[in-house]
PDB file of C-alpha atoms and ligand atoms in Angstrom:
ATOM      1  CA  MET A   1      64.651 101.418  86.486  1.00 96.00           C
ATOM      2  CA  SER A   2      67.642  99.373  85.444  1.00 97.00           C
ATOM      3  CA  VAL A   3      69.521  96.430  86.887  1.00 96.00           C
ATOM      4  CA  VAL A   4      72.939  97.397  88.276  1.00 96.00           C
ATOM      5  CA  ARG A   5      73.716  93.760  88.898  1.00 94.00           C
ATOM      6  CA  HIS A   6      72.336  90.378  89.875  1.00 93.00           C
ATOM      7  CA  LEU A   7      74.201  88.391  92.516  1.00 92.00           C
ATOM      8  CA  SER A   8      73.469  84.702  92.980  1.00 91.00           C
ATOM      9  CA  THR A   9      74.265  82.131  95.639  1.00 88.00           C
ATOM     10  CA  ASP A  10      72.861  78.795  96.946  1.00 86.00           C
ATOM     11  CA  GLN A  11      73.558  77.238  93.479  1.00 89.00           C
ATOM     12  CA  GLY A  12      71.739  80.085  91.824  1.00 89.00           C
ATOM     13  CA  THR A  13      68.492  79.618  93.763  1.00 92.00           C
ATOM     14  CA  THR A  14      68.977  82.875  95.696  1.00 93.00           C
ATOM     15  CA  ARG A  15      69.300  85.878  93.434  1.00 94.00           C
ATOM     16  CA  LYS A  16      69.671  89.405  94.664  1.00 93.00           C
ATOM     17  CA  THR A  17      69.117  92.333  92.344  1.00 95.00           C
ATOM     18  CA  LEU A  18      70.468  95.821  92.832  1.00 95.00           C
ATOM     19  CA  TRP A  19      68.357  98.389  90.979  1.00 97.00           C
ATOM     20  CA  ARG A  20      69.144 101.923  89.941  1.00 97.00           C
ATOM     21  CA  LEU A  21      66.007 104.058  89.691  1.00 97.00           C
ATOM     22  CA  PHE A  22      65.578 106.866  87.159  1.00 97.00           C
ATOM     23  CA  ASP A  23      67.055 109.436  89.566  1.00 96.00           C
ATOM     24  CA  GLY A  24      70.050 107.323  90.561  1.00 95.00           C
ATOM     25  CA  THR A  25      68.503 105.970  93.773  1.00 95.00           C
ATOM     26  CA  LEU A  26      69.510 102.381  94.634  1.00 94.00           C
ATOM     27  CA  VAL A  27      67.176  99.663  95.922  1.00 94.00           C
ATOM     28  CA  GLU A  28      67.322  95.890  96.271  1.00 94.00           C
ATOM     29  CA  SER A  29      65.109  92.866  95.831  1.00 96.00           C
ATOM     30  CA  VAL A  30      65.799  89.173  96.433  1.00 95.00           C
ATOM     31  CA  LEU A  31      64.341  86.051  94.848  1.00 96.00           C
ATOM     32  CA  MET A  32      64.586  82.804  96.842  1.00 94.00           C
ATOM     33  CA  ARG A  33      63.683  79.490  95.288  1.00 95.00           C
ATOM     34  CA  TYR A  34      62.870  76.586  97.613  1.00 92.00           C
ATOM     35  CA  PRO A  35      61.826  73.054  96.595  1.00 92.00           C
ATOM     36  CA  ASP A  36      58.133  73.853  97.126  1.00 93.00           C
ATOM     37  CA  ARG A  37      57.854  77.605  96.554  1.00 94.00           C
ATOM     38  CA  VAL A  38      59.474  80.772  95.259  1.00 96.00           C
ATOM     39  CA  THR A  39      59.503  83.869  97.424  1.00 96.00           C
ATOM     40  CA  MET A  40      60.469  87.399  96.479  1.00 97.00           C
ATOM     41  CA  CYS A  41      61.486  89.970  99.056  1.00 95.00           C
ATOM     42  CA  ILE A  42      60.924  93.476  97.723  1.00 96.00           C
ATOM     43  CA  SER A  43      61.626  97.055  98.747  1.00 96.00           C
ATOM     44  CA  SER A  44      58.920  99.651  99.303  1.00 97.00           C
ATOM     45  CA  GLN A  45      61.165 102.642 100.007  1.00 97.00           C
ATOM     46  CA  ALA A  46      64.689 103.657  99.054  1.00 95.00           C
ATOM     47  CA  GLY A  47      66.327 103.607 102.461  1.00 92.00           C
ATOM     48  CA  CYS A  48      64.195 103.768 105.588  1.00 93.00           C
ATOM     49  CA  GLY A  49      63.364 106.433 108.133  1.00 94.00           C
ATOM     50  CA  MET A  50      62.700 104.097 111.061  1.00 93.00           C
ATOM     51  CA  ASN A  51      66.311 104.192 112.240  1.00 92.00           C
ATOM     52  CA  CYS A  52      66.583 100.712 113.806  1.00 90.00           C
ATOM     53  CA  PRO A  53      70.212 100.671 114.985  1.00 88.00           C
ATOM     54  CA  PHE A  54      71.001  97.065 113.975  1.00 85.00           C
ATOM     55  CA  CYS A  55      69.871  97.463 110.350  1.00 84.00           C
ATOM     56  CA  ALA A  56      72.054  98.451 107.391  1.00 80.00           C
ATOM     57  CA  THR A  57      69.159 100.213 105.646  1.00 83.00           C
ATOM     58  CA  GLY A  58      68.241 102.154 108.775  1.00 84.00           C
ATOM     59  CA  GLN A  59      71.739 103.607 109.071  1.00 83.00           C
ATOM     60  CA  ALA A  60      71.507 105.476 105.788  1.00 83.00           C
ATOM     61  CA  GLY A  61      68.099 107.083 106.457  1.00 91.00           C
ATOM     62  CA  LEU A  62      65.236 107.531 103.997  1.00 95.00           C
ATOM     63  CA  ASP A  63      65.970 108.593 100.421  1.00 94.00           C
ATOM     64  CA  ARG A  64      62.407 108.519  99.158  1.00 96.00           C
ATOM     65  CA  ASN A  65      59.262 106.472  98.719  1.00 98.00           C
ATOM     66  CA  LEU A  66      59.092 104.119  95.758  1.00 98.00           C
ATOM     67  CA  SER A  67      56.257 104.578  93.300  1.00 98.00           C
ATOM     68  CA  THR A  68      53.687 101.840  92.748  1.00 98.00           C
ATOM     69  CA  ALA A  69      55.366 101.093  89.414  1.00 98.00           C
ATOM     70  CA  GLU A  70      58.801 100.773  91.005  1.00 98.00           C
ATOM     71  CA  ILE A  71      57.437  98.298  93.543  1.00 98.00           C
ATOM     72  CA  VAL A  72      55.527  96.241  90.964  1.00 98.00           C
ATOM     73  CA  HIS A  73      58.452  96.181  88.528  1.00 98.00           C
ATOM     74  CA  GLN A  74      60.640  94.301  91.027  1.00 98.00           C
ATOM     75  CA  ILE A  75      58.050  91.501  90.945  1.00 97.00           C
ATOM     76  CA  VAL A  76      57.520  91.583  87.197  1.00 97.00           C
ATOM     77  CA  ASP A  77      61.258  91.162  86.683  1.00 96.00           C
ATOM     78  CA  GLY A  78      61.375  88.178  89.045  1.00 96.00           C
ATOM     79  CA  MET A  79      58.339  86.564  87.390  1.00 96.00           C
ATOM     80  CA  ARG A  80      59.958  86.933  83.971  1.00 96.00           C
ATOM     81  CA  ALA A  81      63.215  85.400  85.185  1.00 95.00           C
ATOM     82  CA  LEU A  82      61.277  82.443  86.607  1.00 95.00           C
ATOM     83  CA  ARG A  83      59.145  82.001  83.500  1.00 96.00           C
ATOM     84  CA  ASP A  84      62.183  82.077  81.240  1.00 95.00           C
ATOM     85  CA  GLY A  85      64.026  79.472  83.297  1.00 93.00           C
ATOM     86  CA  GLU A  86      66.800  81.865  84.397  1.00 93.00           C
ATOM     87  CA  VAL A  87      66.627  80.490  87.937  1.00 92.00           C
ATOM     88  CA  PRO A  88      67.962  76.895  88.181  1.00 93.00           C
ATOM     89  CA  GLY A  89      65.271  74.229  88.554  1.00 92.00           C
ATOM     90  CA  GLY A  90      63.276  74.911  85.387  1.00 91.00           C
ATOM     91  CA  PRO A  91      60.498  77.414  84.678  1.00 93.00           C
ATOM     92  CA  ALA A  92      58.408  78.217  87.736  1.00 93.00           C
ATOM     93  CA  ARG A  93      55.791  80.585  89.082  1.00 94.00           C
ATOM     94  CA  LEU A  94      56.156  83.037  91.893  1.00 96.00           C
ATOM     95  CA  SER A  95      54.271  81.887  94.991  1.00 95.00           C
ATOM     96  CA  ASN A  96      55.074  84.401  97.738  1.00 97.00           C
ATOM     97  CA  ILE A  97      55.893  88.081  98.044  1.00 97.00           C
ATOM     98  CA  VAL A  98      57.205  89.621 101.233  1.00 96.00           C
ATOM     99  CA  PHE A  99      57.491  93.355 101.815  1.00 96.00           C
ATOM    100  CA  MET A 100      60.590  92.870 103.915  1.00 93.00           C
ATOM    101  CA  GLY A 101      63.241  94.569 101.800  1.00 92.00           C
ATOM    102  CA  MET A 102      64.257  98.177 102.244  1.00 93.00           C
ATOM    103  CA  GLY A 103      61.760 100.471 103.873  1.00 95.00           C
ATOM    104  CA  GLU A 104      58.702 100.464 106.114  1.00 96.00           C
ATOM    105  CA  PRO A 105      55.814  99.559 103.779  1.00 97.00           C
ATOM    106  CA  LEU A 106      53.106 101.191 105.867  1.00 98.00           C
ATOM    107  CA  ALA A 107      55.055 104.487 105.800  1.00 97.00           C
ATOM    108  CA  ASN A 108      54.539 104.480 102.007  1.00 98.00           C
ATOM    109  CA  TYR A 109      50.942 103.466 102.442  1.00 98.00           C
ATOM    110  CA  ASN A 110      49.143 104.515  99.264  1.00 98.00           C
ATOM    111  CA  ARG A 111      51.798 103.215  96.868  1.00 98.00           C
ATOM    112  CA  VAL A 112      52.087  99.904  98.709  1.00 98.00           C
ATOM    113  CA  ILE A 113      48.306  99.433  98.663  1.00 98.00           C
ATOM    114  CA  GLY A 114      48.315 100.362  94.973  1.00 98.00           C
ATOM    115  CA  SER A 115      50.986  97.760  94.292  1.00 98.00           C
ATOM    116  CA  ILE A 116      49.057  95.057  96.157  1.00 98.00           C
ATOM    117  CA  ARG A 117      46.061  95.846  93.963  1.00 98.00           C
ATOM    118  CA  ARG A 118      48.146  95.698  90.763  1.00 98.00           C
ATOM    119  CA  LEU A 119      49.730  92.421  91.859  1.00 97.00           C
ATOM    120  CA  THR A 120      46.483  90.753  92.841  1.00 97.00           C
ATOM    121  CA  ASP A 121      43.889  92.169  90.443  1.00 97.00           C
ATOM    122  CA  PRO A 122      42.827  89.568  87.873  1.00 96.00           C
ATOM    123  CA  GLU A 123      44.585  89.708  84.513  1.00 92.00           C
ATOM    124  CA  PRO A 124      44.794  91.715  82.313  1.00 92.00           C
ATOM    125  CA  ASP A 125      44.559  94.695  84.732  1.00 91.00           C
ATOM    126  CA  GLY A 126      46.743  93.021  87.327  1.00 95.00           C
ATOM    127  CA  LEU A 127      49.099  90.085  87.640  1.00 96.00           C
ATOM    128  CA  GLY A 128      46.523  87.752  89.167  1.00 95.00           C
ATOM    129  CA  LEU A 129      48.644  86.783  92.173  1.00 96.00           C
ATOM    130  CA  SER A 130      47.016  85.602  95.388  1.00 97.00           C
ATOM    131  CA  GLN A 131      46.595  88.027  98.287  1.00 97.00           C
ATOM    132  CA  ARG A 132      47.245  85.088 100.575  1.00 97.00           C
ATOM    133  CA  GLY A 133      50.768  84.828  99.177  1.00 97.00           C
ATOM    134  CA  ILE A 134      51.641  88.406 100.177  1.00 98.00           C
ATOM    135  CA  THR A 135      53.119  89.389 103.531  1.00 97.00           C
ATOM    136  CA  VAL A 136      53.390  93.004 104.613  1.00 97.00           C
ATOM    137  CA  SER A 137      55.907  93.566 107.364  1.00 96.00           C
ATOM    138  CA  THR A 138      55.742  96.561 109.679  1.00 97.00           C
ATOM    139  CA  VAL A 139      57.558  97.877 112.724  1.00 96.00           C
ATOM    140  CA  GLY A 140      54.124  98.736 114.105  1.00 96.00           C
ATOM    141  CA  LEU A 141      52.610 101.952 112.764  1.00 98.00           C
ATOM    142  CA  VAL A 142      49.361 101.417 114.655  1.00 98.00           C
ATOM    143  CA  PRO A 143      46.997 103.773 112.782  1.00 98.00           C
ATOM    144  CA  ALA A 144      48.240 102.377 109.455  1.00 98.00           C
ATOM    145  CA  ILE A 145      47.651  98.796 110.663  1.00 98.00           C
ATOM    146  CA  HIS A 146      44.028  99.727 111.396  1.00 98.00           C
ATOM    147  CA  ARG A 147      43.735 101.301 107.962  1.00 98.00           C
ATOM    148  CA  PHE A 148      45.256  98.226 106.377  1.00 98.00           C
ATOM    149  CA  ALA A 149      42.672  96.050 108.151  1.00 98.00           C
ATOM    150  CA  ASP A 150      39.936  98.245 106.637  1.00 98.00           C
ATOM    151  CA  GLU A 151      41.178  97.436 103.104  1.00 97.00           C
ATOM    152  CA  GLY A 152      39.778  93.914 103.480  1.00 97.00           C
ATOM    153  CA  PHE A 153      42.825  92.132 102.047  1.00 97.00           C
ATOM    154  CA  LYS A 154      43.695  88.538 102.845  1.00 97.00           C
ATOM    155  CA  CYS A 155      47.388  89.364 103.029  1.00 98.00           C
ATOM    156  CA  ARG A 156      49.445  88.267 105.991  1.00 98.00           C
ATOM    157  CA  LEU A 157      50.703  90.909 108.402  1.00 98.00           C
ATOM    158  CA  ALA A 158      54.104  90.527 110.041  1.00 97.00           C
ATOM    159  CA  ILE A 159      55.161  92.654 112.980  1.00 97.00           C
ATOM    160  CA  SER A 160      58.876  93.203 113.500  1.00 96.00           C
ATOM    161  CA  LEU A 161      58.814  93.051 117.270  1.00 97.00           C
ATOM    162  CA  HIS A 162      62.458  92.295 118.197  1.00 97.00           C
ATOM    163  CA  ALA A 163      61.783  92.814 121.919  1.00 98.00           C
ATOM    164  CA  PRO A 164      58.851  91.932 124.215  1.00 98.00           C
ATOM    165  CA  ASP A 165      59.466  94.827 126.633  1.00 98.00           C
ATOM    166  CA  ASP A 166      59.131  98.551 125.953  1.00 98.00           C
ATOM    167  CA  GLU A 167      62.396  99.415 127.629  1.00 98.00           C
ATOM    168  CA  LEU A 168      64.499  97.482 125.124  1.00 98.00           C
ATOM    169  CA  ARG A 169      62.174  97.992 122.162  1.00 98.00           C
ATOM    170  CA  ASP A 170      62.383 101.761 122.580  1.00 98.00           C
ATOM    171  CA  THR A 171      66.062 101.465 121.622  1.00 96.00           C
ATOM    172  CA  LEU A 172      65.907  98.622 119.048  1.00 95.00           C
ATOM    173  CA  VAL A 173      62.851  99.904 117.198  1.00 96.00           C
ATOM    174  CA  PRO A 174      62.713 103.631 117.966  1.00 96.00           C
ATOM    175  CA  VAL A 175      59.125 104.032 116.713  1.00 97.00           C
ATOM    176  CA  ASN A 176      58.184 102.107 119.874  1.00 98.00           C
ATOM    177  CA  THR A 177      58.467 105.374 121.783  1.00 97.00           C
ATOM    178  CA  ARG A 178      55.287 106.348 119.907  1.00 98.00           C
ATOM    179  CA  TRP A 179      53.349 103.050 119.887  1.00 98.00           C
ATOM    180  CA  LYS A 180      54.115 100.559 122.643  1.00 98.00           C
ATOM    181  CA  VAL A 181      54.404  96.764 122.432  1.00 98.00           C
ATOM    182  CA  ARG A 182      50.898  96.237 123.824  1.00 97.00           C
ATOM    183  CA  GLU A 183      49.267  98.641 121.338  1.00 98.00           C
ATOM    184  CA  VAL A 184      51.187  97.203 118.387  1.00 98.00           C
ATOM    185  CA  LEU A 185      50.249  93.630 119.275  1.00 98.00           C
ATOM    186  CA  ASP A 186      46.597  94.560 119.830  1.00 98.00           C
ATOM    187  CA  ALA A 187      46.475  96.203 116.399  1.00 98.00           C
ATOM    188  CA  GLY A 188      48.092  93.074 114.929  1.00 98.00           C
ATOM    189  CA  PHE A 189      45.582  90.766 116.641  1.00 98.00           C
ATOM    190  CA  GLU A 190      42.753  92.891 115.308  1.00 98.00           C
ATOM    191  CA  TYR A 191      44.166  92.668 111.773  1.00 98.00           C
ATOM    192  CA  SER A 192      44.445  88.935 112.203  1.00 98.00           C
ATOM    193  CA  ALA A 193      40.818  88.611 113.341  1.00 98.00           C
ATOM    194  CA  ARG A 194      39.554  90.674 110.418  1.00 97.00           C
ATOM    195  CA  SER A 195      41.697  89.051 107.716  1.00 97.00           C
ATOM    196  CA  GLY A 196      41.420  85.505 109.050  1.00 97.00           C
ATOM    197  CA  ARG A 197      45.214  85.190 108.801  1.00 97.00           C
ATOM    198  CA  ARG A 198      47.667  84.244 111.484  1.00 97.00           C
ATOM    199  CA  LEU A 199      49.852  87.113 112.640  1.00 98.00           C
ATOM    200  CA  SER A 200      53.593  86.710 112.092  1.00 97.00           C
ATOM    201  CA  ILE A 201      55.896  88.000 114.790  1.00 97.00           C
ATOM    202  CA  GLU A 202      59.392  88.664 113.460  1.00 95.00           C
ATOM    203  CA  TYR A 203      62.200  88.682 115.993  1.00 96.00           C
ATOM    204  CA  ALA A 204      65.834  89.175 114.981  1.00 93.00           C
ATOM    205  CA  LEU A 205      67.939  87.363 117.562  1.00 95.00           C
ATOM    206  CA  ILE A 206      70.855  89.607 118.528  1.00 94.00           C
ATOM    207  CA  ARG A 207      73.608  88.267 120.736  1.00 94.00           C
ATOM    208  CA  ASP A 208      73.356  89.449 124.354  1.00 95.00           C
ATOM    209  CA  ILE A 209      70.890  92.162 123.408  1.00 95.00           C
ATOM    210  CA  ASN A 210      67.443  90.568 123.094  1.00 96.00           C
ATOM    211  CA  ASP A 211      68.156  86.816 123.184  1.00 97.00           C
ATOM    212  CA  GLN A 212      67.860  86.084 126.921  1.00 98.00           C
ATOM    213  CA  ALA A 213      65.575  83.162 127.840  1.00 98.00           C
ATOM    214  CA  TRP A 214      63.557  85.413 130.170  1.00 98.00           C
ATOM    215  CA  ARG A 215      62.689  87.592 127.196  1.00 98.00           C
ATOM    216  CA  GLY A 216      61.594  84.470 125.312  1.00 98.00           C
ATOM    217  CA  ASP A 217      59.373  83.613 128.273  1.00 98.00           C
ATOM    218  CA  ARG A 218      57.927  87.124 128.302  1.00 98.00           C
ATOM    219  CA  LEU A 219      57.221  86.931 124.570  1.00 98.00           C
ATOM    220  CA  GLY A 220      55.522  83.557 125.033  1.00 98.00           C
ATOM    221  CA  ARG A 221      53.275  85.033 127.747  1.00 98.00           C
ATOM    222  CA  LEU A 222      52.261  87.947 125.506  1.00 98.00           C
ATOM    223  CA  LEU A 223      51.349  85.649 122.618  1.00 98.00           C
ATOM    224  CA  LYS A 224      49.884  82.656 124.431  1.00 98.00           C
ATOM    225  CA  GLY A 225      46.594  81.466 122.946  1.00 97.00           C
ATOM    226  CA  LYS A 226      46.701  83.988 120.075  1.00 97.00           C
ATOM    227  CA  PRO A 227      46.676  83.114 116.339  1.00 97.00           C
ATOM    228  CA  VAL A 228      50.357  83.855 115.829  1.00 98.00           C
ATOM    229  CA  HIS A 229      53.544  82.364 114.522  1.00 97.00           C
ATOM    230  CA  VAL A 230      56.930  83.536 115.771  1.00 97.00           C
ATOM    231  CA  ASN A 231      59.748  83.721 113.210  1.00 95.00           C
ATOM    232  CA  LEU A 232      63.142  84.018 114.799  1.00 95.00           C
ATOM    233  CA  ILE A 233      65.735  85.478 112.467  1.00 91.00           C
ATOM    234  CA  PRO A 234      69.418  84.931 113.207  1.00 88.00           C
ATOM    235  CA  LEU A 235      70.826  88.421 112.667  1.00 85.00           C
ATOM    236  CA  ASN A 236      72.649  88.922 109.387  1.00 76.00           C
ATOM    237  CA  PRO A 237      75.583  90.948 110.727  1.00 73.00           C
ATOM    238  CA  THR A 238      76.284  94.330 109.162  1.00 70.00           C
ATOM    239  CA  PRO A 239      79.998  94.819 108.498  1.00 69.00           C
ATOM    240  CA  GLY A 240      81.653  96.938 111.162  1.00 71.00           C
ATOM    241  CA  SER A 241      78.685  96.653 113.520  1.00 75.00           C
ATOM    242  CA  LYS A 242      78.716  95.372 117.112  1.00 81.00           C
ATOM    243  CA  TRP A 243      75.398  93.600 116.523  1.00 85.00           C
ATOM    244  CA  THR A 244      75.746  89.937 115.702  1.00 89.00           C
ATOM    245  CA  ALA A 245      73.877  86.618 115.731  1.00 90.00           C
ATOM    246  CA  SER A 246      73.120  84.742 118.962  1.00 92.00           C
ATOM    247  CA  ARG A 247      75.107  81.774 120.246  1.00 93.00           C
ATOM    248  CA  PRO A 248      73.447  78.443 119.319  1.00 93.00           C
ATOM    249  CA  GLU A 249      72.779  77.540 122.973  1.00 96.00           C
ATOM    250  CA  ASP A 250      71.085  80.887 123.643  1.00 96.00           C
ATOM    251  CA  GLU A 251      69.020  80.502 120.486  1.00 96.00           C
ATOM    252  CA  ARG A 252      67.873  77.059 121.652  1.00 96.00           C
ATOM    253  CA  ALA A 253      66.924  78.275 125.134  1.00 97.00           C
ATOM    254  CA  PHE A 254      65.007  81.188 123.610  1.00 97.00           C
ATOM    255  CA  VAL A 255      63.004  78.880 121.352  1.00 97.00           C
ATOM    256  CA  GLU A 256      62.182  76.574 124.255  1.00 98.00           C
ATOM    257  CA  ALA A 257      61.033  79.476 126.437  1.00 98.00           C
ATOM    258  CA  ILE A 258      58.517  80.544 123.763  1.00 98.00           C
ATOM    259  CA  ALA A 259      57.389  77.023 122.882  1.00 98.00           C
ATOM    260  CA  ALA A 260      56.724  76.309 126.584  1.00 98.00           C
ATOM    261  CA  HIS A 261      53.665  78.563 126.244  1.00 98.00           C
ATOM    262  CA  GLY A 262      52.330  76.559 123.303  1.00 98.00           C
ATOM    263  CA  VAL A 263      53.217  79.347 120.854  1.00 98.00           C
ATOM    264  CA  PRO A 264      54.384  78.102 117.421  1.00 97.00           C
ATOM    265  CA  VAL A 265      57.948  79.223 116.746  1.00 97.00           C
ATOM    266  CA  THR A 266      60.473  78.542 113.992  1.00 95.00           C
ATOM    267  CA  ILE A 267      63.922  79.803 113.132  1.00 92.00           C
ATOM    268  CA  ARG A 268      64.134  81.323 109.703  1.00 83.00           C
ATOM    269  CA  ASP A 269      66.497  79.809 107.203  1.00 74.00           C
ATOM    270  CA  THR A 270      68.869  82.661 106.399  1.00 70.00           C
ATOM    271  CA  ARG A 271      69.993  82.926 102.847  1.00 66.00           C
ATOM    272  CA  GLY A 272      72.390  85.013 100.897  1.00 62.00           C
ATOM    273  CA  GLN A 273      74.833  86.093 103.603  1.00 61.00           C
ATOM    274  CA  GLU A 274      77.718  85.889 101.160  1.00 62.00           C
ATOM    275  CA  ILE A 275      75.944  88.272  98.778  1.00 58.00           C
ATOM    276  CA  ASP A 276      75.178  90.900 101.428  1.00 60.00           C
ATOM    277  CA  GLY A 277      71.734  89.347 101.713  1.00 55.00           C
ATOM    278  CA  ALA A 278      70.328  91.457 104.536  1.00 57.00           C
ATOM    279  CA  CYS A 279      68.362  94.421 103.307  1.00 59.00           C
ATOM    280  CA  GLY A 280      70.420  97.531 102.619  1.00 58.00           C
ATOM    281  CA  GLN A 281      73.807  95.832 102.697  1.00 58.00           C
ATOM    282  CA  LEU A 282      74.286  95.651  98.954  1.00 57.00           C
ATOM    283  CA  ALA A 283      73.155  99.219  98.331  1.00 62.00           C
ATOM    284  CA  ALA A 284      75.448 100.360 101.163  1.00 60.00           C
ATOM    285  CA  THR A 285      78.504  98.807  99.516  1.00 61.00           C
ATOM    286  CA  GLU A 286      77.647 100.473  96.179  1.00 60.00           C
ATOM    287  CA  ARG A 287      77.498 104.001  97.576  1.00 52.00           C
TER     288      ARG A 287
HETATM  289  S1  LIG B   1      64.749  97.130 110.339  1.00 69.50           S
HETATM  290 FE1  LIG B   1      63.175  97.635 108.783  1.00 69.50          FE
HETATM  291  S2  LIG B   1      62.055  99.363 109.730  1.00 69.50           S
HETATM  292 FE2  LIG B   1      64.003  99.200 110.860  1.00 69.50          FE
HETATM  293  S3  LIG B   1      65.397 100.627 109.801  1.00 69.50           S
HETATM  294 FE3  LIG B   1      65.665  98.584 108.858  1.00 69.50          FE
HETATM  295  S4  LIG B   1      64.300  98.567 107.046  1.00 69.50           S
HETATM  296 FE4  LIG B   1      63.653 100.249 108.425  1.00 69.50          FE
END
């Protein structure tokens, strides 16, 4: 695979890479350097078949699964760039990997598991990274979550929930018509119990779609007393799309409605908007 281009922003501490694979397929990865850690967001598929209507990657459909090597190479490239001091702030080590780029990782199950093994096996067979630093994000493929729990990893699982009620989630995350909110959360809680890791709940806040305070309250009720953390993500708007980020006052009310149930909630720092930072946007402009 070869680099089509690197795009940097945030004084060079956010670097997005557009890759061309051997057959011409395009995928993206992003490296984000913070004062205390470096995170890479990688792709597990070229495109995505999950068809979430607010997502740039989802609009183009699935091209193909990435191989284990194509997944691992995105990380190796980022580690080299950090080691060689190409990212401002001096040489550094990679601390976190999130499978939150293009694709549904659990829909490319065997290659993703293979890549986690390559990344975390001790050197020289693997890269010696910590399982605890890896987050696998899923829309909620329930049987695959159970399988993932059986692997015995200490990775974190993140569920892209985006709505607490089936009626709305059926439209925002179409796979919900197969596995409902309750089933997805139960599978997530089970993974959490078996891995000893807190479950992450990802929720993209979309103006006037899923950002009503009553939905925040409903989410808080579902998660109350569970080992979870809610990450709210201000939507990175896709050009030409009606979906956009929430108003600040609605965002605040939503946070308060969740926190009222004692559920930990934070708003994710969004990076890279000016470099088409949301997954799929850069590849979409290249087509
Ligand atoms: S939001 Fe995630 S699962 Fe949904 S279409 Fe986009 S990449 Fe796929």
